Tab-separated table of C-alpha atoms in Angstrom:
chain	number	residue	atom	x	y	z
V	1	MET	CA	23.279	-35.823	-27.856
V	2	SER	CA	21.690	-32.539	-26.953
V	3	GLN	CA	19.108	-32.469	-24.164
V	4	ARG	CA	16.281	-30.332	-25.627
V	5	ARG	CA	13.214	-30.253	-23.413
V	6	SER	CA	9.936	-30.865	-25.287
V	7	PRO	CA	7.598	-27.787	-25.431
V	8	LEU	CA	4.842	-30.016	-24.043
V	9	ARG	CA	6.813	-30.683	-20.864
V	10	ILE	CA	7.673	-27.028	-20.423
V	11	LEU	CA	3.973	-26.131	-20.916
V	12	ALA	CA	2.949	-28.711	-18.312
V	13	TRP	CA	5.449	-27.395	-15.732
V	14	SER	CA	4.417	-23.758	-16.454
V	15	GLY	CA	0.763	-24.708	-15.953
V	16	LEU	CA	1.539	-26.451	-12.751
V	17	VAL	CA	3.516	-23.467	-11.379
V	18	LEU	CA	0.668	-21.085	-12.450
V	19	ILE	CA	-1.902	-23.351	-10.661
V	20	LEU	CA	0.362	-23.318	-7.508
V	21	LEU	CA	0.699	-19.503	-7.692
V	22	VAL	CA	-3.037	-19.008	-8.038
V	23	SER	CA	-3.780	-21.318	-5.046
V	24	ILE	CA	-1.165	-19.501	-2.946
V	25	GLN	CA	-2.937	-16.210	-3.944
V	26	GLN	CA	-5.740	-17.217	-1.632
V	27	LEU	CA	-3.483	-17.660	1.406
V	28	PRO	CA	-2.449	-14.511	3.427
V	29	VAL	CA	1.296	-15.009	2.647
V	30	GLY	CA	1.954	-11.350	1.757
V	31	GLN	CA	0.245	-10.184	4.881
V	32	ARG	CA	2.390	-12.517	7.077
V	33	LEU	CA	5.518	-11.356	5.215
V	34	ASN	CA	4.653	-7.725	6.071
V	35	LEU	CA	4.042	-8.592	9.712
V	36	GLY	CA	7.353	-10.418	9.876
V	37	MET	CA	9.138	-7.417	8.354
V	38	ALA	CA	7.559	-4.884	10.779
V	39	PRO	CA	10.405	-4.963	13.407
V	40	LEU	CA	12.968	-4.459	10.590
V	41	LEU	CA	11.130	-1.451	9.259
V	42	SER	CA	11.464	0.106	12.613
V	43	VAL	CA	15.216	-0.388	12.469
V	44	LEU	CA	15.327	1.255	8.961
V	45	GLN	CA	13.451	4.253	10.279
V	46	ALA	CA	15.744	4.595	13.292
V	47	PRO	CA	18.226	7.031	11.634
V	48	GLY	CA	15.244	9.413	10.949
V	49	ARG	CA	14.195	9.240	14.533
V	50	TRP	CA	17.826	9.818	15.757
V	51	TRP	CA	18.068	12.862	13.490
V	52	GLN	CA	14.807	14.273	14.959
V	53	ASP	CA	16.118	13.713	18.553
V	54	ALA	CA	19.531	15.177	17.712
V	55	THR	CA	17.998	18.362	16.297
V	56	LEU	CA	16.257	18.929	19.714
V	57	TRP	CA	19.667	19.052	21.321
V	58	LEU	CA	20.793	21.718	18.872
V	59	HIS	CA	17.967	24.068	19.747
V	60	THR	CA	19.270	27.384	21.206
V	61	ARG	CA	17.925	28.889	24.458
V	62	SER	CA	16.008	31.617	22.665
V	63	GLN	CA	14.369	29.067	20.316
V	64	LEU	CA	13.333	27.046	23.408
V	65	GLN	CA	11.888	30.152	25.082
V	66	SER	CA	9.918	31.106	22.016
V	67	ASP	CA	8.619	27.531	21.662
V	68	TYR	CA	7.565	27.639	25.312
V	69	GLN	CA	5.705	30.920	24.810
V	70	HIS	CA	3.973	29.490	21.727
V	71	ALA	CA	3.061	26.357	23.649
V	72	THR	CA	1.628	28.432	26.554
V	73	ILE	CA	-0.583	30.439	24.132
V	74	ARG	CA	-1.747	27.288	22.367
V	75	LEU	CA	-2.541	25.661	25.792
V	76	GLU	CA	-4.682	28.688	26.763
V	77	GLN	CA	-6.505	28.605	23.355
V	78	GLN	CA	-7.080	24.881	23.693
V	79	SER	CA	-8.474	25.115	27.218
V	80	THR	CA	-11.000	27.650	25.846
V	81	LEU	CA	-11.801	25.283	23.019
V	82	THR	CA	-12.195	22.352	25.499
V	83	GLN	CA	-14.781	24.366	27.360
V	84	GLU	CA	-16.667	25.107	24.113
V	85	VAL	CA	-16.410	21.373	23.082
V	86	ARG	CA	-17.921	20.354	26.487
V	87	SER	CA	-20.899	22.635	26.124
V	88	LEU	CA	-21.358	21.622	22.477
V	89	ARG	CA	-21.150	17.966	23.378
V	90	GLU	CA	-23.850	18.415	25.979
V	91	GLU	CA	-25.961	20.248	23.511
V	92	ASN	CA	-25.312	17.581	20.900
V	93	ARG	CA	-26.349	14.832	23.371
V	94	GLN	CA	-29.582	16.602	24.126
V	95	LEU	CA	-30.316	17.144	20.397
V	96	ARG	CA	-29.564	13.523	19.668
V	97	ALA	CA	-31.815	12.439	22.458
V	98	LEU	CA	-34.565	14.637	21.053
V	99	LEU	CA	-34.102	13.359	17.443
V	100	ASP	CA	-33.501	9.756	18.662
V	101	ILE	CA	-30.182	9.307	16.859
V	102	GLN	CA	-27.767	6.571	17.933
V	103	GLN	CA	-24.329	7.555	19.216
V	104	ILE	CA	-21.222	5.646	18.024
V	105	ARG	CA	-21.121	3.142	20.821
V	106	GLY	CA	-19.780	-0.364	21.241
V	107	TYR	CA	-16.293	0.461	20.045
V	108	HIS	CA	-13.043	0.830	21.937
V	109	TRP	CA	-10.861	3.529	20.332
V	110	HIS	CA	-7.050	3.679	20.507
V	111	ALA	CA	-4.237	5.221	18.460
V	112	ALA	CA	-1.857	3.341	16.138
V	113	LYS	CA	1.385	4.611	14.579
V	114	VAL	CA	1.925	4.070	10.862
V	115	GLN	CA	5.114	2.083	10.433
V	116	GLY	CA	5.063	1.315	6.725
V	117	ARG	CA	2.889	1.506	3.651
V	118	SER	CA	2.765	-0.099	0.231
V	119	PRO	CA	4.769	1.920	-2.247
V	120	ASP	CA	1.957	2.408	-4.864
V	121	LYS	CA	0.956	6.063	-5.204
V	122	MET	CA	-2.316	5.575	-3.244
V	123	SER	CA	-0.737	3.353	-0.503
V	124	GLN	CA	-3.434	0.645	-0.655
V	125	ARG	CA	-1.957	-1.256	2.324
V	126	LEU	CA	-0.476	-0.081	5.589
V	127	ILE	CA	1.551	-1.566	8.418
V	128	LEU	CA	0.636	-0.281	11.848
V	129	LEU	CA	2.380	-0.387	15.187
V	130	ALA	CA	-0.484	-1.360	17.496
V	131	GLN	CA	-0.667	-3.444	20.682
V	132	GLN	CA	-4.260	-4.529	20.707
V	133	ALA	CA	-5.136	-4.978	17.044
V	134	ALA	CA	-7.365	-7.749	15.817
V	135	PRO	CA	-8.577	-8.621	12.319
V	136	ASP	CA	-11.577	-6.486	11.204
V	137	ASP	CA	-10.724	-3.592	13.485
V	138	VAL	CA	-11.823	-0.353	11.791
V	139	ILE	CA	-9.035	2.206	10.974
V	140	VAL	CA	-9.978	5.872	10.794
V	141	SER	CA	-7.980	9.044	10.188
V	142	SER	CA	-8.887	12.584	11.380
V	143	ASP	CA	-10.752	13.057	8.028
V	144	GLY	CA	-12.572	9.730	7.596
V	145	LEU	CA	-12.557	6.003	7.073
V	146	VAL	CA	-9.233	4.397	6.074
V	147	GLY	CA	-9.815	0.667	6.072
V	148	LEU	CA	-9.850	-2.579	8.067
V	149	VAL	CA	-7.141	-4.601	9.854
V	150	ASP	CA	-6.461	-7.635	7.687
V	151	HIS	CA	-3.983	-9.567	9.902
V	152	ALA	CA	-2.451	-8.773	13.313
V	153	LYS	CA	0.116	-10.123	15.669
V	154	PRO	CA	1.202	-8.705	19.043
V	155	GLY	CA	2.758	-5.263	18.299
V	156	SER	CA	1.772	-4.818	14.622
V	157	ALA	CA	-0.996	-5.091	12.233
V	158	VAL	CA	-1.454	-4.922	8.419
V	159	VAL	CA	-4.347	-2.873	6.975
V	160	ARG	CA	-6.280	-3.087	3.822
V	161	THR	CA	-7.524	0.441	2.860
V	162	ILE	CA	-10.872	1.127	1.317
V	163	LEU	CA	-9.204	1.415	-2.096
V	164	ASP	CA	-8.581	-2.314	-1.984
V	165	ALA	CA	-11.141	-4.237	-4.067
V	166	ALA	CA	-11.674	-6.715	-1.248
V	167	ILE	CA	-13.506	-4.198	0.972
V	168	ALA	CA	-17.042	-3.018	0.492
V	169	VAL	CA	-18.397	-0.337	2.776
V	170	PRO	CA	-22.233	0.181	3.320
V	171	VAL	CA	-22.836	3.968	3.061
V	172	THR	CA	-25.541	6.529	3.120
V	173	ILE	CA	-26.135	10.346	3.072
V	174	PRO	CA	-27.630	11.445	6.393
V	175	GLY	CA	-31.236	12.522	5.970
V	176	THR	CA	-31.820	10.450	2.787
V	177	ALA	CA	-32.985	6.926	2.134
V	178	LEU	CA	-29.828	6.171	0.128
V	179	ALA	CA	-28.291	2.745	0.953
V	180	ALA	CA	-25.283	2.144	-1.256
V	181	LEU	CA	-22.004	0.219	-1.205
V	182	VAL	CA	-18.570	1.787	-1.770
V	183	ARG	CA	-15.966	-0.559	-3.326
V	184	GLY	CA	-12.243	-0.026	-3.959
V	185	GLN	CA	-10.946	0.153	-7.516
V	186	GLY	CA	-7.215	0.534	-6.803
V	187	ASP	CA	-6.891	4.237	-7.272
V	188	ARG	CA	-10.512	5.396	-6.856
V	189	LEU	CA	-13.810	4.218	-5.400
V	190	MET	CA	-16.934	3.016	-7.042
V	191	VAL	CA	-20.398	3.459	-5.491
V	192	ASP	CA	-22.901	0.649	-6.268
V	193	PHE	CA	-26.667	0.524	-5.997
V	194	VAL	CA	-27.351	4.313	-6.385
V	195	PRO	CA	-30.816	4.638	-7.937
V	196	ILE	CA	-30.856	7.064	-10.933
V	197	GLU	CA	-33.897	8.990	-9.642
V	198	ASN	CA	-32.360	9.641	-6.184
V	199	ALA	CA	-28.705	9.930	-7.321
V	200	PRO	CA	-26.800	12.487	-5.152
V	201	LYS	CA	-24.866	15.294	-6.837
V	202	ALA	CA	-21.091	15.334	-7.371
V	203	GLY	CA	-19.405	16.706	-4.243
V	204	SER	CA	-21.810	14.952	-1.837
V	205	ILE	CA	-20.198	13.209	1.117
V	206	LEU	CA	-21.039	9.569	1.860
V	207	GLN	CA	-20.939	8.278	5.380
V	208	THR	CA	-20.892	4.813	6.876
V	209	SER	CA	-24.452	3.583	7.463
V	210	GLY	CA	-23.564	1.083	10.067
V	211	ALA	CA	-25.320	-1.732	8.154
V	212	GLY	CA	-23.795	-5.112	8.636
V	213	GLY	CA	-22.158	-4.092	11.919
V	214	MET	CA	-18.679	-4.005	10.568
V	215	PHE	CA	-18.188	-0.161	10.473
V	216	PRO	CA	-19.506	2.283	13.079
V	217	ALA	CA	-22.182	4.508	11.564
V	218	GLY	CA	-21.493	8.194	10.784
V	219	ILE	CA	-17.819	8.090	9.630
V	220	PRO	CA	-17.192	10.104	6.367
V	221	VAL	CA	-16.025	7.657	3.704
V	222	ALA	CA	-16.091	9.143	0.126
V	223	ARG	CA	-16.826	12.310	-1.833
V	224	ILE	CA	-18.753	11.675	-5.048
V	225	THR	CA	-16.748	12.846	-8.157
V	226	LYS	CA	-18.988	11.703	-11.025
V	227	VAL	CA	-22.546	10.498	-11.469
V	228	GLU	CA	-23.346	8.950	-14.843
V	229	PRO	CA	-26.871	7.660	-15.530
V	230	ILE	CA	-26.875	4.523	-17.728
V	231	PRO	CA	-29.901	4.408	-20.026
V	232	GLY	CA	-32.058	1.388	-19.373
V	233	GLN	CA	-30.435	0.600	-16.004
V	234	VAL	CA	-31.878	1.048	-12.560
V	235	PHE	CA	-28.613	2.214	-10.896
V	236	ALA	CA	-26.311	5.015	-11.905
V	237	LYS	CA	-22.501	4.659	-12.447
V	238	VAL	CA	-21.018	6.664	-9.605
V	239	ASP	CA	-17.318	7.396	-9.008
V	240	ALA	CA	-15.951	8.716	-5.781
V	241	GLU	CA	-12.653	9.552	-3.952
V	242	PRO	CA	-11.743	8.754	-0.391
V	243	ILE	CA	-12.185	11.535	2.199
V	244	ALA	CA	-9.260	10.347	4.293
V	245	HIS	CA	-5.676	11.040	3.185
V	246	TRP	CA	-3.582	8.307	4.859
V	247	GLN	CA	-0.620	8.652	2.437
V	248	ARG	CA	1.194	10.976	4.793
V	249	GLU	CA	-0.514	10.454	8.154
V	250	SER	CA	1.814	9.260	10.960
V	251	TRP	CA	-1.002	8.327	13.416
V	252	LEU	CA	-4.375	6.704	12.879
V	253	ALA	CA	-7.235	5.712	15.120
V	254	MET	CA	-8.307	2.154	15.531
V	255	ALA	CA	-11.788	1.113	16.580
V	256	SER	CA	-12.276	-2.367	17.990
V	257	ALA	CA	-15.733	-3.611	18.579
V	258	THR	CA	-16.035	-4.029	22.363
V	259	GLY	CA	-17.248	-7.631	21.939
V	260	ARG	CA	-14.173	-8.484	19.880
V	261	ALA	CA	-11.808	-6.597	22.167
V	262	ALA	CA	-13.145	-8.548	25.164
V	263	GLN	CA	-12.297	-11.843	23.289
A	1	MET	CA	28.386	-15.688	-7.150
A	2	ILE	CA	26.094	-12.684	-7.185
A	3	ALA	CA	22.865	-14.474	-6.163
A	4	PRO	CA	23.077	-14.027	-2.352
A	5	PHE	CA	24.338	-10.424	-2.795
A	6	VAL	CA	21.474	-9.433	-5.101
A	7	LEU	CA	18.865	-11.250	-3.086
A	8	LEU	CA	20.002	-9.610	0.126
A	9	LEU	CA	19.987	-6.159	-1.549
A	10	SER	CA	16.548	-6.899	-2.991
A	11	LEU	CA	15.170	-7.729	0.461
A	12	LEU	CA	16.637	-4.495	1.812
A	13	GLY	CA	15.067	-2.708	-1.186
A	14	ILE	CA	11.619	-4.112	-0.325
A	15	MET	CA	11.973	-2.985	3.316
A	16	LEU	CA	13.072	0.502	2.138
A	17	ASN	CA	10.012	0.669	-0.140
A	18	LEU	CA	7.729	-0.205	2.752
A	19	ALA	CA	9.421	1.961	5.398
A	20	LEU	CA	9.861	5.140	3.361
A	21	ALA	CA	6.788	5.112	1.044
A	22	GLY	CA	5.023	8.449	1.284
A	23	LEU	CA	8.171	10.201	2.450
A	24	VAL	CA	10.393	10.075	-0.578
A	25	VAL	CA	9.870	9.060	-4.223
A	26	GLN	CA	11.866	5.935	-4.642
A	27	PRO	CA	12.259	3.249	-7.296
A	28	ASP	CA	11.214	-0.347	-6.933
A	29	TRP	CA	14.708	-1.416	-5.803
A	30	ALA	CA	14.062	-5.150	-5.755
A	31	ALA	CA	12.478	-5.276	-9.151
A	32	ALA	CA	15.291	-3.226	-10.688
A	33	LEU	CA	18.025	-5.454	-9.216
A	34	LEU	CA	16.388	-8.719	-9.962
A	35	LEU	CA	15.551	-7.760	-13.494
A	36	ALA	CA	19.087	-6.489	-14.091
A	37	ALA	CA	20.404	-9.944	-12.963
A	38	ILE	CA	18.196	-11.828	-15.479
A	39	LEU	CA	19.021	-9.451	-18.312
A	40	ALA	CA	22.760	-9.783	-17.633
A	41	GLN	CA	22.622	-13.605	-17.520
A	42	ARG	CA	19.444	-15.355	-18.417
A	43	GLY	CA	20.542	-18.485	-16.537
A	44	ASN	CA	19.925	-16.478	-13.337
A	45	TRP	CA	16.205	-17.082	-13.620
A	46	VAL	CA	16.536	-20.002	-11.148
A	47	TRP	CA	16.935	-17.597	-8.195
A	48	VAL	CA	15.524	-14.381	-9.736
A	49	LEU	CA	12.028	-15.804	-10.197
A	50	PRO	CA	11.609	-16.780	-6.498
A	51	GLY	CA	13.011	-13.324	-5.691
A	52	PHE	CA	10.251	-11.754	-7.793
A	53	TRP	CA	7.706	-13.995	-6.121
A	54	ILE	CA	8.741	-12.623	-2.648
A	55	HIS	CA	8.695	-9.082	-4.097
A	56	ASP	CA	5.198	-9.401	-5.490
A	57	LEU	CA	3.892	-10.917	-2.265
A	58	ALA	CA	5.556	-8.399	0.135
A	59	LEU	CA	4.604	-5.286	-1.844
A	60	HIS	CA	1.334	-6.262	-3.437
A	61	TRP	CA	-0.026	-9.322	-1.492
A	62	SER	CA	-0.315	-11.132	-4.814
A	63	SER	CA	1.854	-13.570	-6.780
A	64	LEU	CA	0.694	-12.349	-10.102
A	65	VAL	CA	2.172	-8.812	-10.417
A	66	CYS	CA	5.617	-8.842	-12.156
A	67	LEU	CA	6.304	-12.576	-11.783
A	68	PRO	CA	4.158	-13.858	-14.749
A	69	VAL	CA	5.849	-11.405	-17.166
A	70	VAL	CA	9.382	-11.917	-15.816
A	71	ALA	CA	8.889	-15.703	-15.958
A	72	LEU	CA	8.587	-15.390	-19.732
A	73	ILE	CA	11.793	-13.280	-20.149
A	74	PRO	CA	14.333	-16.121	-20.095
A	75	PHE	CA	12.295	-17.976	-22.741
A	76	PHE	CA	11.870	-14.933	-25.033
A	77	LEU	CA	15.487	-13.948	-24.465
A	78	ALA	CA	16.702	-17.401	-25.611
A	79	LYS	CA	14.455	-17.277	-28.636
A	80	ALA	CA	15.542	-13.699	-29.529
A	81	ASP	CA	19.237	-14.457	-29.078
A	82	GLU	CA	18.864	-17.528	-31.275
A	83	HIS	CA	17.212	-15.624	-34.090
A	84	LEU	CA	18.821	-12.194	-33.843
A	85	GLY	CA	22.066	-13.024	-32.124
A	86	PRO	CA	22.875	-11.891	-28.561
A	87	GLY	CA	22.248	-8.146	-28.361
A	88	ARG	CA	20.886	-5.211	-26.317
A	89	PRO	CA	17.705	-4.174	-28.227
A	90	GLN	CA	15.783	-7.273	-27.210
A	91	ARG	CA	16.929	-6.910	-23.635
A	92	VAL	CA	15.831	-3.227	-23.479
A	93	LEU	CA	12.457	-4.229	-24.825
A	94	LEU	CA	12.127	-7.053	-22.294
A	95	MET	CA	13.148	-4.640	-19.490
A	96	PHE	CA	10.218	-2.380	-20.496
A	97	ALA	CA	7.927	-5.421	-20.566
A	98	GLY	CA	9.162	-6.673	-17.176
A	99	LEU	CA	8.627	-3.379	-15.382
A	100	PHE	CA	5.365	-2.417	-17.165
A	101	PRO	CA	3.120	-4.212	-14.576
A	102	LEU	CA	4.275	-1.743	-11.907
A	103	LEU	CA	2.391	1.050	-13.748
A	104	TRP	CA	-0.671	-1.163	-13.897
A	105	PHE	CA	-0.441	-1.839	-10.164
A	106	GLY	CA	-0.492	1.768	-9.028
A	107	TRP	CA	3.203	2.877	-9.091
A	108	SER	CA	3.646	6.505	-10.240
A	109	PHE	CA	5.364	7.197	-13.558
A	110	SER	CA	8.325	8.937	-11.755
A	111	GLN	CA	8.805	5.761	-9.559
A	112	TRP	CA	8.664	3.600	-12.761
A	113	LEU	CA	11.201	5.830	-14.492
A	114	LEU	CA	13.527	5.687	-11.520
A	115	THR	CA	13.224	1.875	-11.454
A	116	MET	CA	14.254	1.757	-15.168
A	117	MET	CA	17.294	3.918	-14.409
A	118	VAL	CA	18.404	1.757	-11.427
A	119	CYS	CA	17.789	-1.402	-13.523
A	120	THR	CA	20.004	-0.028	-16.342
A	121	PHE	CA	22.738	0.919	-13.953
A	122	ALA	CA	22.637	-2.486	-12.183
A	123	TRP	CA	22.432	-4.326	-15.497
A	124	TYR	CA	25.669	-2.461	-16.694
A	125	PHE	CA	27.598	-3.690	-13.565
A	126	ALA	CA	26.108	-7.249	-13.630
A	127	ALA	CA	26.945	-7.683	-17.305
A	128	ARG	CA	30.578	-6.613	-17.038
A	129	PRO	CA	32.771	-9.558	-17.819
A	130	ASP	CA	34.990	-10.696	-14.903
A	131	VAL	CA	38.475	-9.417	-15.382
A	132	SER	CA	40.935	-11.979	-14.192
A	133	PRO	CA	44.627	-11.148	-13.609
A	134	ALA	CA	47.092	-12.323	-16.224
């Protein structure tokens, strides 16, 4: 006698498995898997590091001398720039005091090395090598905002970038009354709550407003690519792209709120 | 017994995807190998589906990327083989279907194409009948 399973039973099992999968969806299983894999990623990247180190041994004396000369010139240029930065910082401090603008304070900044990233073309998630990371720490590149730490363990952290739909960033354009929200759409950003009358032009740069206290104010977030008024609606449909390019960056900055860092 | 071998290679593939993303264009190694295993022998679903679950979680932090589509493949394959007879066309079609979610979840077309190629290659080797000495 053949043992044919009834379609109803198969359907019931499939439903049960689907319910189980959807409930697991709420748990941070993927994040924990990535954190567990972090030491192994370092092992996989070791041959690349060895190759880099080995090439240094193969440098000839003349190459080393020319590198040294270049380094000396750059050092001189940088010390001049440092002087300029100091005087500009002082000038900036005085101007901010005059205009009564807040500085980015209350955050402890440190560097973190990118150890891995999700393989989708926009790299929506990152794995960082960081000693003092904590959930909700803000990640910033040299260009702008990258995202937030989702989970962390001693030595590594996983980051959700602003392209992830789970993150919403309060933004503004300095000098305007705009208070909008940037949300991730996978491969682009969407800006919510932009009134049609005061809609900024394409190309405008949105910065963090600091509202909500999660992100420090004044960090560039997105460049507006398209503004489309919707007839009969209060708010325009606004598309944007991230300012930061984290797909190829090796190092990123991490800002921990000093209150959180103390904990 | 190819299960431990394919699962181990898939895990290595997932780690390669995470470690070298942004440096080189690479296929989704794990998806290609696991799909090849199920296309070569539909009875392999028992260990291929948990493999796809780990793949989806590690690379996309979600259980619902490739898994829901791949879970239907053994069922459709059985039906198609019953009606059309065992053959390649339905398997090729199901390979397209199984890898299609990658495009939806942000993988580039070149990565998707590479994944198809690796899958076809792995499928060819996994489907070869065992040659036993006379």
